Amino acid sequence: MRFIQPQLFYLVLPVLLAVIVLAVYASHCRKQKVRALLGNGDTDPAAVKLSPPRRRFRIFLLLLTMLFLIAAAARPFWSSQLVPFEPRGRDLMVIFDVSKSMLATDIAPSRLEHAKFLLRQLVESAPNDRFGLVAFAGKAYLACPLTSDSLAFTQYIDELNTDTVPLGGTNLEAALRVAEQAFKAAAGGNRGILLFTDGDELAGNSAALVDELRKRQIPLFIVGLGDPEVGAPVPEADGTLKRDASGQLITSKLAETSLKKLAGETGGIYVRSTVTDTGLAVIENRIKRLDTAEQQGAQRTLPIEKFPLALIAAAICLVLYFLLSERPLEYRFSRPKSAAMLLLPAMLFLLAGAAAPEKPETAPAQQPKEIPVEPDPPSDPAELYNLARERQIAGDEKAANLYETVIRDAADRPDLQTRSLYNLGTGEHRNARTIAQQAVAKVKAQQLDPALEELKKAEGRLKSAEELYVRSLEIPQLQNAVPEASNNLQQLADDRKKIEELKKKIEELKKLQQQAQQQTQQAQQQNQKDQQKQDQKDQQKQDQQQGQQGQDQKDQQKQDQQQGQDQKDQQKQDQQQGQQGQDQKDQQKQDQQQGQDQKDQQKQDQQQKSGENALDQARKSAEELKNKADELQQQNLSKQAEQARQELDKAKESREQQKFDEAQKHLEEAMKALGGSQGQDQKDQQSKDQKDQQGKDQKDQQGKDQKDQQQQGKEGQQDQKEQQGEEAKPEDGKMDEKTAEQLLQMMADEEKGLRDAIKQHQRSRQPRVEKDW
């Protein structure tokens, strides 16, 4: 026989001692009372008819009664059955250290027993999770695969001892490898590994396995056992303390530093467990933060409890205690009915045997059910009212139709009409409360929209109930027929107020969610505009640099032409003056460009500030949404709001570093976390608008470049004409043939150089390839 709650047997000794002490005290009090009444005759059998053995037997029956009651509370069983079980839970693989150092007694009664106690408590607190067990010392093996059968898993825990793995040591690498292979899946947020160890003499290289656990998102929760400062002696099987070859006492310390590092590398936690602070609550809270997954095809062993047998035995002992007399044997059957009363225990045994259900070998064939014929309702309004009331008490929904018939037909019985209206109102009121409770359950299940629908239905039912209550009170003379109607109206008002408050909270939460989505979308649009303007500014700077290069080439060509005409001092002086004027024009253009750059910088600063304001507003809305979700215990929505807030913070940091692409990604993640995202049509439209804007800017820039080239060509032609005109004027008004030939050759060379410069400038002004957004 086994017990589900064997710890209750710790109450046996104090309870039995209390009963014995009370019995002795009662016997002492009775003796004093008898001595006070009879004096020296208190020991005379003729005066005091008492049998001490029978009294002791009654006390023994009372002790048995207490013992059987405690046994029934411990829930005995000696067989079990497998039942299908499909919960949503987590998969937890337990790695249990069974090395010799776990026998140290620095944690009473020992590290091993303390760890087994913690593991049992953890299994009881997580009935929907699956647990597996890996025992390890010098080697490791899978003692129990993942199972949702907590009863079977507890049996494996009870069997753990230092003889489970005969090879000594603490090979953590082998244990982690076995646990990793036992999961039989790639990755998932609903898996975790629990490690119970003192970390003494860790062996193996677990670094590679730790990397694999991190990739598969499997955290490691470590429970450290022992004292990291003072080593504890390790006992042997014979009770002596373990010593080394030189006779020195072997002690074991908790390797806390290495265990903390190991837990941190996998994203888990480390907890040191002691007698005063087990750390179990910390581990449970961290496990609850893991995701849950549906476990298909699971089975659970349920014990077939036999506590009714213990209750029956306790009842029999108690009945015998009250029936048996403390008189001597000669007075045992002094009254005829005493013998009959002694037959009561036998009757109880017979009744218990008759009441015990027997399992049939084969199920009887199911007989077809006959469809009952609905009888015609009575014609008398009073009988019809009574029938409707009976059906309403039984929970039949057709009772409302019968009440309506009574209200319609009993025109001469206003008392029946009033009671029918009141009963209809109570039915509607009860239905409204039921629907409201369903709405509250859906709120707890993170289903806000269905909860709102249920609350609206509940409000409609309350309104209908209020109308029926008011109609039942319209006749002053019949108000005493339904005195509870006024109280029900007050309760209805309270229920309506609660429903309105819950509905208001849900609507405020949804409004905050929509507001956070809208402000995040506005921040996203503002970031896209800033990104486009930044790209345009970069393009303009590049075009200006290329235009400056062309201008420098033109100036160089003019300078070369001026150096080739040293013999014409007057022309050179005029060209220098023209060059100075050109330099002044260039300086003015440069000043204008600097002013334009300052304006662009101010505009960019304003845009940056506007984008940051949009991000701050979105972040504030996300925080308000999280607080409101926490108030309504909406864990999923609170988690999404917190994730959105973190993504908005990252987007703000990226904007400050002028990384608009990265900020855009964080804003999209925040939008997804808040339950909204830009549609594909919107993205395509934005991409199309960006390309159209870039194409327009490119065309404008090409048109501007062509105008500059035409202007440069005109200036070059004008310079050539001026040079030709000046050179064509001889000192005496005539030009010889040789001079004319040289002048023509010079003009041809200058024209060729000018054409080459224009071609080179055009090549440098090729249109930039559009970005693939």
CSV table of C-alpha atoms in Angstrom, one decimal, residues 451-708:
chain,number,residue,atom,x,y,z
A,451,ALA,CA,-15.1,39.4,-23.5
A,452,LEU,CA,-16.5,42.7,-24.8
A,453,GLU,CA,-19.2,40.8,-26.8
A,454,GLU,CA,-20.2,38.8,-23.7
A,455,LEU,CA,-20.3,42.0,-21.6
A,456,LYS,CA,-22.6,43.6,-24.2
A,457,LYS,CA,-24.9,40.6,-24.0
A,458,ALA,CA,-24.9,40.7,-20.2
A,459,GLU,CA,-25.9,44.4,-20.3
A,460,GLY,CA,-28.8,43.5,-22.6
A,461,ARG,CA,-29.9,40.8,-20.2
A,462,LEU,CA,-29.7,43.2,-17.3
A,463,LYS,CA,-31.7,45.8,-19.1
A,464,SER,CA,-34.4,43.1,-19.8
A,465,ALA,CA,-34.3,42.0,-16.1
A,466,GLU,CA,-34.7,45.6,-14.9
A,467,GLU,CA,-37.8,46.1,-17.1
A,468,LEU,CA,-39.3,42.9,-15.7
A,469,TYR,CA,-38.6,43.9,-12.1
A,470,VAL,CA,-40.1,47.3,-12.7
A,471,ARG,CA,-43.2,45.8,-14.3
A,472,SER,CA,-43.6,43.5,-11.3
A,473,LEU,CA,-43.7,46.5,-9.0
A,474,GLU,CA,-46.2,48.6,-11.0
A,475,ILE,CA,-49.2,47.5,-8.9
A,476,PRO,CA,-48.7,49.0,-5.4
A,477,GLN,CA,-51.2,46.6,-3.8
A,478,LEU,CA,-49.2,43.6,-5.1
A,479,GLN,CA,-45.7,44.8,-4.1
A,480,ASN,CA,-45.8,42.6,-1.0
A,481,ALA,CA,-46.2,39.6,-3.3
A,482,VAL,CA,-42.6,40.1,-4.5
A,483,PRO,CA,-40.8,41.8,-1.6
A,484,GLU,CA,-37.3,40.8,-3.0
A,485,ALA,CA,-37.8,42.8,-6.2
A,486,SER,CA,-36.4,46.0,-4.7
A,487,ASN,CA,-33.3,44.3,-3.3
A,488,ASN,CA,-32.8,42.6,-6.7
A,489,LEU,CA,-33.0,46.0,-8.4
A,490,GLN,CA,-30.2,47.2,-6.1
A,491,GLN,CA,-28.1,44.1,-6.9
A,492,LEU,CA,-28.8,44.6,-10.6
A,493,ALA,CA,-27.5,48.2,-10.3
A,494,ASP,CA,-24.3,46.9,-8.6
A,495,ASP,CA,-23.8,44.3,-11.3
A,496,ARG,CA,-24.4,46.8,-14.1
A,497,LYS,CA,-21.8,49.1,-12.5
A,498,LYS,CA,-19.2,46.3,-12.3
A,499,ILE,CA,-19.9,45.3,-15.9
A,500,GLU,CA,-19.6,48.9,-17.1
A,501,GLU,CA,-16.3,49.3,-15.2
A,502,LEU,CA,-14.8,46.2,-16.7
A,503,LYS,CA,-16.1,47.2,-20.1
A,504,LYS,CA,-14.6,50.6,-19.7
A,505,LYS,CA,-11.2,49.2,-18.7
A,506,ILE,CA,-11.2,46.8,-21.7
A,507,GLU,CA,-12.1,49.6,-24.1
A,508,GLU,CA,-9.5,51.9,-22.7
A,509,LEU,CA,-6.9,49.1,-23.1
A,510,LYS,CA,-7.9,48.6,-26.8
A,511,LYS,CA,-7.9,52.4,-27.3
A,512,LEU,CA,-4.4,52.6,-25.9
A,513,GLN,CA,-3.3,49.8,-28.2
A,514,GLN,CA,-4.7,51.6,-31.2
A,515,GLN,CA,-3.1,54.8,-30.1
A,516,ALA,CA,0.3,53.1,-29.7
A,517,GLN,CA,0.0,51.6,-33.2
A,518,GLN,CA,-0.9,54.9,-34.8
A,519,GLN,CA,1.9,56.8,-33.1
A,520,THR,CA,4.4,54.1,-34.0
A,521,GLN,CA,3.2,54.3,-37.6
A,522,GLN,CA,3.6,58.0,-37.6
A,523,ALA,CA,7.1,57.7,-36.3
A,524,GLN,CA,7.8,55.1,-39.0
A,525,GLN,CA,6.5,57.5,-41.7
A,526,GLN,CA,8.6,60.4,-40.3
A,527,ASN,CA,11.7,58.2,-40.3
A,528,GLN,CA,11.1,57.3,-43.9
A,529,LYS,CA,10.8,61.0,-44.9
A,530,ASP,CA,14.0,61.8,-43.0
A,531,GLN,CA,15.7,58.9,-44.7
A,532,GLN,CA,14.6,60.2,-48.2
A,533,LYS,CA,15.8,63.7,-47.4
A,534,GLN,CA,19.1,62.5,-46.2
A,535,ASP,CA,19.6,60.5,-49.4
A,536,GLN,CA,18.7,63.6,-51.5
A,537,LYS,CA,21.1,65.7,-49.6
A,538,ASP,CA,23.9,63.1,-50.1
A,539,GLN,CA,23.1,63.1,-53.9
A,540,GLN,CA,23.2,66.9,-54.1
A,541,LYS,CA,26.6,66.9,-52.3
A,542,GLN,CA,27.9,64.4,-54.8
A,543,ASP,CA,26.6,66.4,-57.7
A,544,GLN,CA,28.2,69.5,-56.4
A,545,GLN,CA,31.5,67.8,-56.0
A,546,GLN,CA,31.3,66.5,-59.6
A,547,GLY,CA,30.3,70.0,-60.8
A,548,GLN,CA,33.3,71.5,-58.9
A,549,GLN,CA,35.6,69.1,-60.6
A,550,GLY,CA,34.3,70.1,-64.1
A,551,GLN,CA,34.7,73.8,-63.2
A,552,ASP,CA,38.3,73.1,-62.1
A,553,GLN,CA,39.0,71.4,-65.4
A,554,LYS,CA,37.6,74.4,-67.3
A,555,ASP,CA,39.7,76.8,-65.2
A,556,GLN,CA,42.8,74.7,-66.0
A,557,GLN,CA,42.0,74.8,-69.7
A,558,LYS,CA,41.6,78.5,-69.6
A,559,GLN,CA,44.9,78.9,-67.8
A,560,ASP,CA,46.6,76.7,-70.4
A,561,GLN,CA,45.2,78.9,-73.2
A,562,GLN,CA,46.4,82.0,-71.3
A,563,GLN,CA,49.9,80.6,-71.0
A,564,GLY,CA,50.1,79.8,-74.8
A,565,GLN,CA,49.5,83.5,-75.6
A,566,ASP,CA,52.4,85.2,-73.8
A,567,GLN,CA,53.1,87.5,-76.8
A,568,LYS,CA,49.7,89.2,-76.3
A,569,ASP,CA,50.2,91.1,-73.1
A,570,GLN,CA,47.1,93.2,-73.5
A,571,GLN,CA,44.9,90.1,-74.2
A,572,LYS,CA,46.4,88.4,-71.2
A,573,GLN,CA,45.8,91.3,-68.9
A,574,ASP,CA,42.1,91.4,-70.1
A,575,GLN,CA,41.8,87.7,-69.5
A,576,GLN,CA,43.2,88.1,-66.0
A,577,GLN,CA,40.7,90.8,-65.3
A,578,GLY,CA,37.9,88.6,-66.6
A,579,GLN,CA,39.3,85.7,-64.5
A,580,GLN,CA,39.2,87.9,-61.4
A,581,GLY,CA,35.6,88.7,-62.1
A,582,GLN,CA,34.9,85.0,-62.5
A,583,ASP,CA,36.7,84.3,-59.2
A,584,GLN,CA,34.4,86.8,-57.6
A,585,LYS,CA,31.4,85.1,-59.0
A,586,ASP,CA,32.6,81.8,-57.8
A,587,GLN,CA,33.2,83.2,-54.3
A,588,GLN,CA,29.6,84.6,-54.3
A,589,LYS,CA,28.3,81.2,-55.4
A,590,GLN,CA,30.3,79.6,-52.6
A,591,ASP,CA,28.9,82.0,-50.1
A,592,GLN,CA,25.4,81.3,-51.3
A,593,GLN,CA,26.1,77.6,-51.1
A,594,GLN,CA,27.3,77.9,-47.5
A,595,GLY,CA,24.1,79.8,-46.6
A,596,GLN,CA,22.0,77.1,-48.3
A,597,ASP,CA,23.9,74.5,-46.3
A,598,GLN,CA,23.2,76.3,-43.1
A,599,LYS,CA,19.5,76.4,-43.9
A,600,ASP,CA,19.5,72.7,-44.8
A,601,GLN,CA,21.2,71.9,-41.5
A,602,GLN,CA,18.6,73.9,-39.6
A,603,LYS,CA,15.9,72.1,-41.5
A,604,GLN,CA,17.5,68.7,-40.8
A,605,ASP,CA,17.7,69.5,-37.1
A,606,GLN,CA,14.0,70.4,-37.0
A,607,GLN,CA,13.2,67.1,-38.8
A,608,GLN,CA,15.4,65.2,-36.4
A,609,LYS,CA,13.6,66.8,-33.5
A,610,SER,CA,10.3,66.1,-35.1
A,611,GLY,CA,11.2,62.4,-35.5
A,612,GLU,CA,12.4,62.1,-32.0
A,613,ASN,CA,9.2,63.6,-30.7
A,614,ALA,CA,7.2,61.1,-32.6
A,615,LEU,CA,9.3,58.3,-31.1
A,616,ASP,CA,8.9,59.7,-27.6
A,617,GLN,CA,5.1,59.8,-28.0
A,618,ALA,CA,5.0,56.2,-29.3
A,619,ARG,CA,7.2,55.0,-26.4
A,620,LYS,CA,5.0,56.8,-23.9
A,621,SER,CA,1.9,55.2,-25.4
A,622,ALA,CA,3.6,51.8,-25.2
A,623,GLU,CA,4.4,52.3,-21.5
A,624,GLU,CA,0.8,53.3,-20.8
A,625,LEU,CA,-0.4,50.2,-22.6
A,626,LYS,CA,1.9,48.0,-20.5
A,627,ASN,CA,0.6,49.5,-17.3
A,628,LYS,CA,-3.0,49.1,-18.3
A,629,ALA,CA,-2.4,45.5,-19.4
A,630,ASP,CA,-0.8,44.7,-16.1
A,631,GLU,CA,-3.8,46.2,-14.3
A,632,LEU,CA,-6.1,43.8,-16.2
A,633,GLN,CA,-3.6,40.9,-15.9
A,634,GLN,CA,-3.1,40.7,-19.7
A,635,GLN,CA,0.3,39.1,-19.6
A,636,ASN,CA,0.6,38.6,-23.4
A,637,LEU,CA,-0.3,42.2,-24.2
A,638,SER,CA,2.0,43.5,-21.5
A,639,LYS,CA,4.8,41.4,-22.9
A,640,GLN,CA,4.1,42.8,-26.4
A,641,ALA,CA,4.0,46.4,-25.1
A,642,GLU,CA,7.3,45.9,-23.3
A,643,GLN,CA,8.9,44.5,-26.5
A,644,ALA,CA,7.6,47.4,-28.5
A,645,ARG,CA,9.0,49.9,-26.0
A,646,GLN,CA,12.4,48.2,-26.2
A,647,GLU,CA,12.3,48.3,-30.0
A,648,LEU,CA,11.4,52.0,-29.9
A,649,ASP,CA,14.4,52.7,-27.7
A,650,LYS,CA,16.6,51.0,-30.1
A,651,ALA,CA,15.1,53.0,-33.0
A,652,LYS,CA,15.8,56.2,-31.2
A,653,GLU,CA,19.4,55.3,-30.7
A,654,SER,CA,19.8,54.4,-34.4
A,655,ARG,CA,18.3,57.8,-35.4
A,656,GLU,CA,20.7,59.6,-33.2
A,657,GLN,CA,23.5,57.8,-35.1
A,658,GLN,CA,21.9,58.7,-38.5
A,659,LYS,CA,21.2,55.0,-39.1
A,660,PHE,CA,17.7,55.4,-40.6
A,661,ASP,CA,17.6,51.9,-42.2
A,662,GLU,CA,18.3,50.3,-38.8
A,663,ALA,CA,15.8,52.5,-37.1
A,664,GLN,CA,13.2,51.6,-39.7
A,665,LYS,CA,13.7,47.9,-38.9
A,666,HIS,CA,13.2,48.5,-35.2
A,667,LEU,CA,10.1,50.5,-35.9
A,668,GLU,CA,8.7,47.6,-38.0
A,669,GLU,CA,9.4,45.2,-35.1
A,670,ALA,CA,7.7,47.5,-32.7
A,671,MET,CA,4.7,47.7,-35.0
A,672,LYS,CA,4.5,43.8,-35.2
A,673,ALA,CA,4.7,43.6,-31.4
A,674,LEU,CA,1.8,46.0,-31.0
A,675,GLY,CA,-0.3,43.8,-33.3
A,676,GLY,CA,-0.2,45.9,-36.5
A,677,SER,CA,2.1,46.2,-39.5
A,678,GLN,CA,2.2,48.0,-42.8
A,679,GLY,CA,0.4,46.2,-45.5
A,680,GLN,CA,2.2,45.1,-48.7
A,681,ASP,CA,0.3,47.6,-50.8
A,682,GLN,CA,1.4,50.5,-48.5
A,683,LYS,CA,5.0,49.3,-48.8
A,684,ASP,CA,4.8,49.1,-52.6
A,685,GLN,CA,3.2,52.5,-52.7
A,686,GLN,CA,6.0,54.0,-50.6
A,687,SER,CA,8.6,52.3,-52.7
A,688,LYS,CA,7.0,53.7,-55.8
A,689,ASP,CA,6.8,57.2,-54.4
A,690,GLN,CA,10.5,57.0,-53.4
A,691,LYS,CA,11.4,56.0,-57.0
A,692,ASP,CA,9.2,58.7,-58.5
A,693,GLN,CA,10.8,61.3,-56.2
A,694,GLN,CA,14.3,60.1,-57.1
A,695,GLY,CA,13.5,60.0,-60.8
A,696,LYS,CA,12.2,63.6,-60.6
A,697,ASP,CA,15.2,64.8,-58.7
A,698,GLN,CA,17.5,63.1,-61.2
A,699,LYS,CA,15.7,64.7,-64.2
A,700,ASP,CA,15.9,68.1,-62.6
A,701,GLN,CA,19.6,67.6,-61.9
A,702,GLN,CA,20.3,66.4,-65.5
A,703,GLY,CA,18.4,69.5,-66.8
A,704,LYS,CA,20.5,71.7,-64.6
A,705,ASP,CA,23.7,70.0,-65.8
A,706,GLN,CA,22.7,70.5,-69.4
A,707,LYS,CA,22.1,74.2,-68.9
A,708,ASP,CA,25.5,74.5,-67.2
